[in-house]
Coordinates of N, CA and C in Angstrom, one line a residue:
Chain A
G1 N 139.5 -45.3 -90.7 CA 138.4 -45.3 -91.7 C 137.9 -43.9 -91.8
E2 N 136.9 -43.7 -92.7 CA 136.4 -42.4 -93.0 C 135.4 -42.0 -91.9
N3 N 135.4 -40.7 -91.6 CA 134.5 -40.1 -90.6 C 133.9 -38.8 -91.3
V4 N 132.6 -38.7 -91.3 CA 132.0 -37.6 -91.9 C 131.2 -36.8 -90.8
E5 N 131.5 -35.5 -90.8 CA 130.7 -34.6 -89.9 C 129.8 -33.7 -90.7
Q6 N 128.7 -33.3 -90.2 CA 127.7 -32.5 -90.9 C 127.1 -31.4 -90.0
H7 N 127.0 -30.2 -90.6 CA 126.5 -29.1 -89.8 C 125.7 -28.1 -90.7
P8 N 124.6 -27.5 -90.2 CA 124.1 -27.7 -88.9 C 123.2 -29.0 -88.8
S9 N 122.8 -29.3 -87.6 CA 121.9 -30.5 -87.5 C 120.4 -30.1 -87.8
T10 N 120.1 -28.8 -87.6 CA 118.8 -28.3 -88.0 C 119.0 -26.9 -88.6
L11 N 118.1 -26.6 -89.6 CA 118.2 -25.3 -90.3 C 116.8 -24.9 -90.7
S12 N 116.5 -23.7 -90.4 CA 115.2 -23.1 -90.8 C 115.5 -21.9 -91.6
V13 N 114.8 -21.8 -92.8 CA 115.0 -20.6 -93.6 C 113.6 -20.2 -94.1
Q14 N 113.5 -18.9 -94.5 CA 112.3 -18.4 -95.1 C 112.3 -18.8 -96.6
E15 N 111.1 -19.1 -97.1 CA 110.9 -19.4 -98.5 C 111.5 -18.4 -99.3
G16 N 112.3 -18.8 -100.3 CA 113.0 -17.9 -101.2 C 114.4 -17.6 -100.8
D17 N 114.8 -17.9 -99.6 CA 116.1 -17.7 -99.1 C 117.0 -18.9 -99.5
S18 N 118.3 -18.7 -99.3 CA 119.2 -19.8 -99.6 C 119.5 -20.6 -98.4
A19 N 119.9 -21.9 -98.6 CA 120.3 -22.8 -97.5 C 121.6 -23.4 -97.8
V20 N 122.5 -23.5 -96.8 CA 123.8 -24.1 -97.0 C 124.1 -25.1 -95.9
I21 N 124.4 -26.3 -96.3 CA 124.8 -27.4 -95.4 C 126.2 -27.8 -95.6
K22 N 127.0 -28.0 -94.6 CA 128.4 -28.2 -94.7 C 128.8 -29.6 -94.1
C23 N 129.7 -30.2 -94.8 CA 130.3 -31.5 -94.3 C 131.8 -31.5 -94.4
T24 N 132.4 -32.2 -93.5 CA 133.8 -32.5 -93.5 C 134.1 -34.0 -93.5
Y25 N 135.2 -34.4 -94.1 CA 135.5 -35.8 -94.1 C 137.0 -35.9 -93.7
S26 N 137.4 -37.1 -93.4 CA 138.7 -37.3 -92.8 C 139.7 -38.1 -93.7
D27 N 139.1 -39.0 -94.6 CA 140.0 -39.8 -95.4 C 140.3 -39.2 -96.7
S28 N 141.6 -38.9 -97.0 CA 142.0 -38.2 -98.2 C 141.8 -39.1 -99.4
A29 N 141.6 -40.4 -99.2 CA 141.4 -41.3 -100.3 C 139.9 -41.2 -100.9
S30 N 139.0 -40.6 -100.2 CA 137.7 -40.5 -100.6 C 137.6 -39.6 -101.9
N31 N 136.9 -40.0 -102.9 CA 136.9 -39.2 -104.1 C 135.4 -39.0 -104.7
Y32 N 134.5 -39.4 -103.9 CA 133.1 -39.2 -104.3 C 132.2 -38.8 -103.2
F33 N 131.3 -37.8 -103.5 CA 130.6 -37.1 -102.4 C 129.2 -36.9 -102.8
P34 N 128.3 -37.8 -102.5 CA 126.9 -37.7 -102.8 C 126.1 -37.0 -101.7
W35 N 125.0 -36.4 -102.1 CA 124.0 -35.8 -101.2 C 122.7 -36.5 -101.4
Y36 N 122.0 -36.8 -100.3 CA 120.7 -37.4 -100.3 C 119.7 -36.6 -99.6
K37 N 118.5 -36.7 -100.1 CA 117.3 -36.0 -99.5 C 116.4 -37.0 -99.0
Q38 N 115.9 -37.0 -97.7 CA 115.0 -37.9 -97.2 C 113.8 -37.2 -96.7
E39 N 112.7 -37.5 -97.4 CA 111.4 -37.0 -97.0 C 110.7 -38.0 -95.9
L40 N 109.8 -37.5 -95.2 CA 109.2 -38.2 -94.1 C 108.7 -39.5 -94.5
G41 N 109.2 -40.6 -93.8 CA 108.7 -41.9 -94.1 C 109.2 -42.6 -95.4
K42 N 110.2 -41.9 -96.0 CA 110.7 -42.5 -97.3 C 112.2 -42.8 -97.1
G43 N 112.8 -43.5 -98.1 CA 114.2 -43.7 -98.1 C 114.9 -42.5 -98.7
P44 N 116.2 -42.4 -98.4 CA 117.0 -41.3 -99.0 C 117.0 -41.4 -100.5
Q45 N 116.9 -40.2 -101.1 CA 117.1 -40.2 -102.6 C 118.2 -39.3 -103.0
L46 N 119.0 -39.8 -103.9 CA 120.2 -39.0 -104.4 C 119.7 -37.8 -105.1
I47 N 120.3 -36.6 -104.7 CA 119.9 -35.4 -105.4 C 121.0 -34.8 -106.2
I48 N 122.2 -35.0 -105.8 CA 123.4 -34.4 -106.5 C 124.6 -35.1 -106.0
D49 N 125.6 -35.2 -106.8 CA 126.9 -35.8 -106.3 C 128.0 -35.1 -107.0
I50 N 129.2 -35.3 -106.5 CA 130.4 -34.6 -107.0 C 131.6 -35.5 -106.9
R51 N 132.4 -35.6 -107.9 CA 133.7 -36.3 -107.8 C 134.8 -35.4 -107.5
S52 N 135.9 -36.0 -107.1 CA 137.0 -35.1 -106.6 C 137.8 -34.4 -107.7
N53 N 137.5 -34.7 -109.0 CA 138.2 -34.0 -110.0 C 137.5 -32.7 -110.4
V54 N 136.4 -32.3 -109.8 CA 135.8 -31.0 -110.0 C 135.6 -30.3 -108.7
G55 N 135.5 -29.0 -108.7 CA 135.3 -28.2 -107.5 C 133.9 -27.8 -107.3
E56 N 133.0 -27.9 -108.3 CA 131.7 -27.4 -108.2 C 130.8 -28.1 -109.2
K57 N 129.5 -28.4 -108.8 CA 128.6 -28.9 -109.7 C 127.2 -28.3 -109.4
K58 N 126.5 -28.0 -110.5 CA 125.2 -27.4 -110.2 C 124.1 -28.1 -111.0
D59 N 122.9 -28.1 -110.4 CA 121.7 -28.7 -111.1 C 120.5 -27.9 -110.7
Q60 N 120.2 -26.9 -111.5 CA 119.1 -26.0 -111.3 C 119.3 -25.2 -109.9
R61 N 118.5 -25.5 -108.9 CA 118.6 -24.7 -107.7 C 119.6 -25.3 -106.7
I62 N 120.2 -26.4 -107.1 CA 121.0 -27.1 -106.1 C 122.5 -27.1 -106.7
A63 N 123.4 -26.9 -105.8 CA 124.8 -26.9 -106.2 C 125.6 -27.5 -105.0
V64 N 126.7 -28.1 -105.4 CA 127.6 -28.7 -104.4 C 129.0 -28.2 -104.7
T65 N 129.8 -27.8 -103.7 CA 131.2 -27.4 -103.8 C 132.0 -28.3 -103.0
L66 N 133.3 -28.5 -103.5 CA 134.2 -29.4 -102.9 C 135.6 -28.7 -102.7
N67 N 136.1 -28.8 -101.5 CA 137.5 -28.3 -101.3 C 138.3 -29.5 -100.8
K68 N 139.0 -30.1 -101.7 CA 139.8 -31.3 -101.3 C 140.9 -31.0 -100.3
T69 N 141.5 -29.9 -100.5 CA 142.6 -29.5 -99.6 C 142.1 -29.5 -98.1
A70 N 141.0 -28.8 -97.9 CA 140.4 -28.6 -96.6 C 139.6 -29.8 -96.2
K71 N 139.3 -30.7 -97.1 CA 138.4 -31.9 -96.9 C 137.0 -31.4 -96.4
H72 N 136.5 -30.5 -97.1 CA 135.1 -30.2 -96.9 C 134.3 -30.0 -98.1
F73 N 133.0 -30.2 -98.1 CA 132.1 -30.0 -99.2 C 130.8 -29.5 -98.7
S74 N 130.1 -28.8 -99.5 CA 128.8 -28.1 -99.1 C 127.7 -28.2 -100.1
L75 N 126.5 -28.2 -99.6 CA 125.3 -28.3 -100.4 C 124.7 -26.9 -100.4
H76 N 124.4 -26.3 -101.5 CA 123.7 -25.0 -101.6 C 122.4 -25.1 -102.3
I77 N 121.3 -24.7 -101.6 CA 120.0 -24.7 -102.2 C 119.6 -23.2 -102.3
T78 N 119.3 -22.7 -103.5 CA 118.9 -21.4 -103.7 C 117.3 -21.3 -103.9
E79 N 116.8 -20.2 -103.7 CA 115.3 -19.9 -103.9 C 114.5 -21.1 -103.3
T80 N 114.8 -21.3 -102.0 CA 114.1 -22.5 -101.3 C 112.6 -22.4 -101.4
Q81 N 112.0 -23.6 -101.5 CA 110.6 -23.8 -101.5 C 110.1 -24.7 -100.4
P82 N 108.9 -24.7 -100.0 CA 108.4 -25.6 -98.9 C 108.7 -27.0 -99.2
E83 N 108.7 -27.5 -100.5 CA 109.0 -28.9 -100.8 C 110.4 -29.3 -100.6
D84 N 111.3 -28.3 -100.4 CA 112.7 -28.6 -100.0 C 112.8 -29.1 -98.6
S85 N 111.8 -28.9 -97.8 CA 111.8 -29.3 -96.4 C 112.0 -30.8 -96.3
A86 N 113.1 -31.3 -95.6 CA 113.4 -32.7 -95.6 C 114.7 -32.8 -94.7
V87 N 115.2 -34.0 -94.6 CA 116.5 -34.3 -94.0 C 117.5 -34.5 -95.1
Y88 N 118.6 -33.9 -95.0 CA 119.6 -34.0 -96.0 C 120.9 -34.7 -95.4
F89 N 121.4 -35.7 -96.2 CA 122.6 -36.4 -95.7 C 123.7 -36.2 -96.7
C90 N 124.9 -36.0 -96.2 CA 126.1 -36.0 -97.1 C 126.7 -37.3 -96.9
A91 N 127.6 -37.7 -97.8 CA 128.3 -39.0 -97.7 C 129.7 -38.8 -98.4
A92 N 130.6 -39.7 -98.0 CA 131.9 -39.6 -98.6 C 132.4 -41.1 -98.7
G93 N 133.2 -41.3 -99.8 CA 133.8 -42.6 -100.0 C 134.5 -42.7 -101.3
V94 N 135.0 -43.9 -101.6 CA 135.6 -44.2 -102.8 C 134.6 -44.8 -103.8
Y95 N 134.6 -44.2 -105.0 CA 133.5 -44.5 -105.9 C 133.6 -45.9 -106.5
N96 N 134.8 -46.4 -106.8 CA 135.0 -47.7 -107.5 C 134.6 -48.9 -106.7
Y97 N 134.2 -49.9 -107.4 CA 134.0 -51.2 -106.8 C 132.9 -51.3 -105.8
G98 N 131.9 -50.4 -105.9 CA 130.8 -50.5 -105.0 C 131.0 -50.5 -103.6
Q99 N 132.1 -49.9 -103.1 CA 132.4 -49.8 -101.7 C 131.4 -48.9 -101.0
N100 N 131.2 -49.2 -99.7 CA 130.2 -48.5 -98.9 C 130.7 -47.1 -98.7
F101 N 129.7 -46.1 -98.6 CA 130.0 -44.8 -98.2 C 129.7 -44.6 -96.8
V102 N 130.4 -43.6 -96.2 CA 130.1 -43.2 -94.8 C 129.2 -41.9 -94.9
F103 N 128.1 -42.0 -94.1 CA 127.2 -40.9 -94.1 C 127.3 -39.9 -93.0
G104 N 127.0 -38.7 -93.2 CA 126.9 -37.7 -92.1 C 125.7 -37.9 -91.3
P105 N 125.5 -37.3 -90.2 CA 124.4 -37.5 -89.3 C 123.1 -36.9 -89.8
G106 N 123.1 -36.0 -90.8 CA 121.9 -35.4 -91.4 C 121.6 -34.0 -90.9
T107 N 120.9 -33.3 -91.7 CA 120.5 -31.9 -91.4 C 119.0 -31.8 -91.7
R108 N 118.2 -31.4 -90.7 CA 116.8 -31.3 -90.9 C 116.5 -29.8 -91.4
L109 N 116.1 -29.7 -92.7 CA 115.9 -28.4 -93.2 C 114.4 -28.1 -93.2
S110 N 114.0 -26.9 -92.7 CA 112.6 -26.5 -92.7 C 112.5 -25.2 -93.5
V111 N 111.7 -25.2 -94.5 CA 111.5 -24.0 -95.3 C 110.2 -23.4 -94.9
L112 N 110.2 -22.2 -94.3 CA 109.0 -21.6 -93.7 C 108.3 -20.7 -94.8
P113 N 107.0 -20.9 -95.0 CA 106.3 -20.1 -96.0 C 106.1 -18.7 -95.6
Chain B
S1 N 115.3 -50.4 -116.1 CA 115.9 -49.6 -115.0 C 115.9 -50.5 -113.7
Q2 N 116.7 -50.1 -112.8 CA 116.8 -50.8 -111.5 C 115.8 -50.3 -110.5
T3 N 115.2 -51.2 -109.8 CA 114.3 -50.9 -108.7 C 114.7 -51.7 -107.4
I4 N 114.3 -51.2 -106.3 CA 114.6 -51.9 -105.0 C 113.3 -51.9 -104.2
H5 N 112.9 -53.0 -103.7 CA 111.7 -53.1 -103.0 C 111.9 -53.6 -101.6
Q6 N 111.3 -53.1 -100.6 CA 111.3 -53.5 -99.2 C 109.9 -53.8 -98.7
W7 N 109.8 -54.8 -97.9 CA 108.5 -55.0 -97.2 C 108.7 -55.8 -95.9
P8 N 107.8 -55.6 -95.0 CA 106.6 -54.7 -95.1 C 107.0 -53.2 -94.9
A9 N 106.1 -52.3 -95.2 CA 106.4 -50.9 -95.0 C 106.4 -50.5 -93.5
T10 N 105.5 -51.1 -92.8 CA 105.4 -50.9 -91.3 C 105.2 -52.2 -90.7
L11 N 105.7 -52.3 -89.4 CA 105.6 -53.6 -88.7 C 105.6 -53.2 -87.2
V12 N 104.6 -53.8 -86.5 CA 104.5 -53.7 -85.1 C 104.7 -55.1 -84.5
Q13 N 105.7 -55.3 -83.6 CA 106.0 -56.6 -83.1 C 106.2 -56.5 -81.6
P14 N 105.8 -57.6 -80.9 CA 106.0 -57.6 -79.4 C 107.5 -58.0 -79.1
V15 N 107.9 -57.5 -78.0 CA 109.3 -57.9 -77.5 C 109.4 -59.4 -77.4
G16 N 110.5 -59.9 -77.9 CA 110.8 -61.4 -77.8 C 110.3 -62.1 -79.1
S17 N 109.6 -61.5 -80.0 CA 109.1 -62.1 -81.2 C 110.2 -62.1 -82.2
P18 N 110.1 -63.0 -83.2 CA 111.1 -63.0 -84.3 C 110.8 -62.0 -85.4
L19 N 111.8 -61.8 -86.2 CA 111.7 -60.7 -87.3 C 112.2 -61.2 -88.6
S20 N 111.6 -60.8 -89.6 CA 112.1 -61.1 -91.0 C 111.7 -59.9 -91.9
L21 N 112.7 -59.2 -92.3 CA 112.4 -58.1 -93.3 C 113.1 -58.5 -94.6
E22 N 112.4 -58.2 -95.7 CA 113.0 -58.6 -97.0 C 113.2 -57.5 -97.9
C23 N 114.2 -57.6 -98.7 CA 114.6 -56.6 -99.7 C 115.0 -57.3 -101.0
T24 N 114.4 -56.8 -102.1 CA 114.8 -57.4 -103.4 C 115.2 -56.3 -104.4
V25 N 116.1 -56.6 -105.2 CA 116.5 -55.6 -106.3 C 116.2 -56.2 -107.6
E26 N 115.7 -55.4 -108.5 CA 115.4 -55.8 -109.9 C 116.2 -55.0 -110.9
G27 N 116.5 -55.6 -112.0 CA 117.2 -54.8 -113.1 C 118.7 -54.8 -113.0
T28 N 119.3 -55.5 -112.1 CA 120.7 -55.6 -112.0 C 121.1 -57.0 -111.5
S29 N 122.4 -57.3 -111.7 CA 122.9 -58.6 -111.1 C 124.1 -58.4 -110.3
N30 N 124.3 -59.2 -109.3 CA 125.5 -59.2 -108.5 C 125.7 -57.9 -107.8
P31 N 124.7 -57.3 -107.3 CA 124.9 -56.0 -106.6 C 125.5 -56.1 -105.2
N32 N 126.1 -55.1 -104.7 CA 126.4 -55.0 -103.3 C 125.1 -54.6 -102.6
L33 N 124.8 -55.2 -101.5 CA 123.5 -54.9 -100.8 C 123.8 -54.5 -99.3
Y34 N 123.0 -53.6 -98.8 CA 123.3 -53.0 -97.5 C 122.0 -53.0 -96.7
W35 N 122.1 -53.2 -95.4 CA 121.0 -52.9 -94.4 C 121.5 -51.8 -93.5
Y36 N 120.7 -50.7 -93.4 CA 120.9 -49.6 -92.4 C 119.8 -49.5 -91.4
R37 N 120.1 -49.0 -90.3 CA 119.0 -48.6 -89.3 C 119.1 -47.1 -89.0
Q38 N 117.9 -46.5 -88.9 CA 117.9 -45.1 -88.6 C 117.0 -44.9 -87.4
A39 N 117.5 -44.5 -86.3 CA 116.7 -44.2 -85.1 C 116.0 -42.9 -85.4
A40 N 115.0 -42.6 -84.6 CA 114.2 -41.4 -84.8 C 115.1 -40.2 -84.7
G41 N 115.0 -39.4 -85.8 CA 115.8 -38.1 -85.8 C 117.3 -38.3 -85.9
R42 N 117.8 -39.5 -86.3 CA 119.2 -39.8 -86.3 C 119.7 -40.1 -87.7
G43 N 121.0 -40.3 -87.8 CA 121.6 -40.6 -89.1 C 121.5 -42.1 -89.4
L44 N 122.2 -42.5 -90.4 CA 122.2 -43.9 -91.0 C 123.3 -44.7 -90.3
Q45 N 122.9 -45.8 -89.7 CA 123.9 -46.7 -89.1 C 123.9 -47.9 -90.0
L46 N 125.1 -48.2 -90.6 CA 125.2 -49.4 -91.4 C 125.2 -50.7 -90.5
L47 N 124.4 -51.6 -90.8 CA 124.3 -52.8 -90.0 C 125.0 -54.0 -90.6
F48 N 124.7 -54.2 -91.9 CA 125.3 -55.4 -92.6 C 125.5 -54.9 -94.1
Y49 N 126.4 -55.6 -94.7 CA 126.5 -55.5 -96.2 C 127.0 -56.8 -96.8
S50 N 126.6 -57.0 -98.0 CA 126.9 -58.2 -98.7 C 127.4 -58.0 -100.1
V51 N 128.5 -58.7 -100.5 CA 129.1 -58.5 -101.8 C 128.7 -59.7 -102.7
G52 N 128.0 -60.7 -102.1 CA 127.6 -61.8 -102.9 C 126.7 -62.8 -102.1
I53 N 126.2 -63.8 -102.8 CA 125.3 -64.8 -102.2 C 126.1 -65.5 -101.0
G54 N 125.4 -65.5 -99.9 CA 126.0 -66.1 -98.7 C 127.1 -65.3 -98.0
Q55 N 127.5 -64.2 -98.5 CA 128.6 -63.4 -98.0 C 128.0 -62.2 -97.2
I56 N 128.2 -62.2 -95.9 CA 127.6 -61.2 -95.1 C 128.7 -60.6 -94.2
S57 N 128.8 -59.3 -94.1 CA 129.7 -58.6 -93.2 C 128.9 -57.8 -92.2
S58 N 129.2 -57.9 -90.9 CA 128.5 -57.2 -89.9 C 129.3 -56.0 -89.4
E59 N 128.7 -54.9 -89.4 CA 129.4 -53.7 -89.0 C 129.3 -53.4 -87.5
V60 N 128.2 -53.9 -86.8 CA 128.0 -53.6 -85.4 C 127.5 -54.9 -84.8
P61 N 128.0 -55.3 -83.6 CA 127.4 -56.4 -82.9 C 126.0 -56.1 -82.4
Q62 N 125.1 -57.0 -82.5 CA 123.7 -56.7 -82.2 C 122.9 -58.0 -82.2
N63 N 121.6 -57.8 -82.0 CA 120.6 -58.8 -81.9 C 120.1 -59.2 -83.2
L64 N 120.6 -58.7 -84.3 CA 120.1 -58.9 -85.6 C 121.1 -59.8 -86.5
S65 N 120.6 -60.4 -87.5 CA 121.4 -61.1 -88.5 C 120.9 -60.8 -89.9
A66 N 121.7 -61.1 -90.9 CA 121.3 -60.9 -92.2 C 121.7 -62.1 -93.1
S67 N 121.0 -62.3 -94.1 CA 121.3 -63.4 -95.0 C 121.0 -63.0 -96.5
R68 N 121.7 -63.7 -97.4 CA 121.5 -63.4 -98.8 C 121.4 -64.7 -99.5
P69 N 120.2 -65.3 -99.5 CA 120.0 -66.6 -100.1 C 120.0 -66.6 -101.7
Q70 N 119.7 -65.4 -102.3 CA 119.7 -65.3 -103.7 C 120.5 -64.0 -104.1
D71 N 120.9 -63.9 -105.3 CA 121.7 -62.8 -105.8 C 121.1 -61.4 -105.4
R72 N 119.8 -61.3 -105.6 CA 119.2 -60.0 -105.5 C 118.2 -59.9 -104.3
Q73 N 118.4 -60.8 -103.3 CA 117.5 -60.9 -102.1 C 118.4 -60.7 -100.9
F74 N 117.9 -59.8 -100.0 CA 118.7 -59.6 -98.8 C 117.6 -59.6 -97.6
I75 N 117.9 -60.4 -96.6 CA 116.9 -60.5 -95.5 C 117.6 -60.1 -94.2
L76 N 116.8 -59.4 -93.4 CA 117.2 -59.0 -92.1 C 116.4 -59.7 -91.1
S77 N 117.0 -60.4 -90.1 CA 116.3 -61.3 -89.2 C 116.7 -61.1 -87.7
S78 N 115.8 -61.5 -86.9 CA 116.1 -61.6 -85.5 C 115.3 -62.8 -84.9
K79 N 115.9 -63.4 -83.9 CA 115.2 -64.5 -83.3 C 114.3 -64.0 -82.2
K80 N 114.8 -62.9 -81.5 CA 114.0 -62.4 -80.4 C 114.2 -60.9 -80.3
L81 N 113.2 -60.1 -80.7 CA 113.3 -58.7 -80.8 C 113.4 -58.0 -79.4
L82 N 114.2 -57.0 -79.3 CA 114.4 -56.1 -78.1 C 113.7 -54.8 -78.4
L83 N 113.4 -54.1 -77.3 CA 112.8 -52.7 -77.5 C 113.7 -51.8 -78.3
S84 N 115.0 -52.0 -78.1 CA 116.0 -51.2 -78.7 C 116.1 -51.4 -80.2
D85 N 115.4 -52.5 -80.7 CA 115.4 -52.8 -82.2 C 114.5 -51.9 -82.9
S86 N 113.7 -51.1 -82.2 CA 112.7 -50.2 -82.9 C 113.5 -49.2 -83.8
G87 N 113.0 -48.9 -85.0 CA 113.6 -47.9 -85.8 C 113.1 -48.1 -87.3
F88 N 113.8 -47.3 -88.1 CA 113.5 -47.3 -89.5 C 114.6 -48.1 -90.2
Y89 N 114.3 -49.2 -90.9 CA 115.3 -50.0 -91.5 C 115.3 -49.8 -93.0
L90 N 116.5 -49.5 -93.5 CA 116.6 -49.2 -95.0 C 117.5 -50.2 -95.6
C91 N 117.1 -50.7 -96.8 CA 118.0 -51.5 -97.6 C 118.5 -50.7 -98.8
A92 N 119.7 -50.9 -99.2 CA 120.3 -50.2 -100.3 C 121.1 -51.1 -101.2
W93 N 121.4 -50.7 -102.4 CA 122.2 -51.4 -103.3 C 123.1 -50.5 -104.1
R94 N 124.3 -51.1 -104.5 CA 125.2 -50.5 -105.4 C 125.7 -51.5 -106.4
D95 N 126.1 -51.1 -107.6 CA 126.7 -52.1 -108.5 C 128.2 -52.1 -108.2
K96 N 128.8 -53.2 -108.4 CA 130.2 -53.4 -108.0 C 131.2 -52.6 -108.9
Q97 N 130.8 -52.3 -110.1 CA 131.7 -51.6 -111.0 C 131.7 -50.1 -110.7
G98 N 130.9 -49.7 -109.8 CA 130.9 -48.3 -109.4 C 130.3 -47.4 -110.5
R99 N 129.4 -48.0 -111.3 CA 128.8 -47.2 -112.4 C 127.6 -46.4 -111.9
Q100 N 127.2 -46.7 -110.7 CA 126.0 -45.9 -110.1 C 126.3 -45.6 -108.7
P101 N 125.6 -44.6 -108.2 CA 125.7 -44.3 -106.7 C 124.8 -45.3 -106.0
Q102 N 124.8 -45.2 -104.7 CA 124.0 -46.1 -103.8 C 122.5 -45.6 -103.9
H103 N 121.6 -46.7 -104.0 CA 120.2 -46.4 -104.1 C 119.5 -47.1 -102.9
F104 N 118.5 -46.4 -102.3 CA 117.8 -46.9 -101.1 C 116.4 -47.3 -101.5
G105 N 115.9 -48.3 -100.7 CA 114.5 -48.6 -100.7 C 113.7 -47.6 -99.9
D106 N 112.4 -47.8 -99.8 CA 111.6 -46.9 -99.0 C 111.5 -47.2 -97.5
G107 N 112.1 -48.3 -97.1 CA 112.3 -48.5 -95.7 C 111.1 -49.3 -95.1
T108 N 111.4 -49.8 -93.9 CA 110.4 -50.5 -93.0 C 110.5 -49.8 -91.7
R109 N 109.3 -49.3 -91.2 CA 109.3 -48.8 -89.9 C 108.9 -49.8 -88.9
L110 N 109.8 -50.2 -88.0 CA 109.6 -51.3 -87.0 C 109.3 -50.7 -85.7
S111 N 108.2 -51.0 -85.1 CA 107.9 -50.6 -83.7 C 107.8 -51.8 -82.8
I112 N 108.5 -51.8 -81.7 CA 108.5 -52.9 -80.8 C 107.7 -52.5 -79.5
L113 N 106.8 -53.3 -79.2 CA 105.9 -53.0 -78.0 C 106.3 -53.9 -76.8

């Protein structure tokens, strides 16, 4: 089955700097890679996703890159703000038929003012 | 639009007491439903998922059980809670046709005393 690793487990950056979180997956059949942001006491919320037919996707200050050959994908947050502080989860799986995704263990991002 | 509701938001229970957490989804039909547990500072552990009424798959052996008495209702139960059952419980849904990513509820924080 799929196995997803995520690094680093914690990350502290100064406000305005960039943050990068990296994930690797094991199952070459996976074709969908969402990223979730979880704020304290809340459920994870989808912030960006990418399918295997593209290598990069961007939404304002957030971007995700995918390297299918190496089986890794990354989340990039530019111009970080204090409200970006949260736990971020990556996931991997097959998009069709509502199958379950496998989640990484999470990265706690702290943006210091 | 689709929404997912979980209740209660917080719950404090004594060891050995029963448990019932409820999750309902609105605005969609025949979704896949999921229960996750998140221990403090940890990732998401899939406990159960359901592809239809009365159909439950268990991912890990444990003190908990799940039921799906109606199409958009998912219940997590226990007859006798253990201290190790403490955690943050999240319900999620996806549509079977893969038209949407997975969406989470806001969770229930369960503390066992």
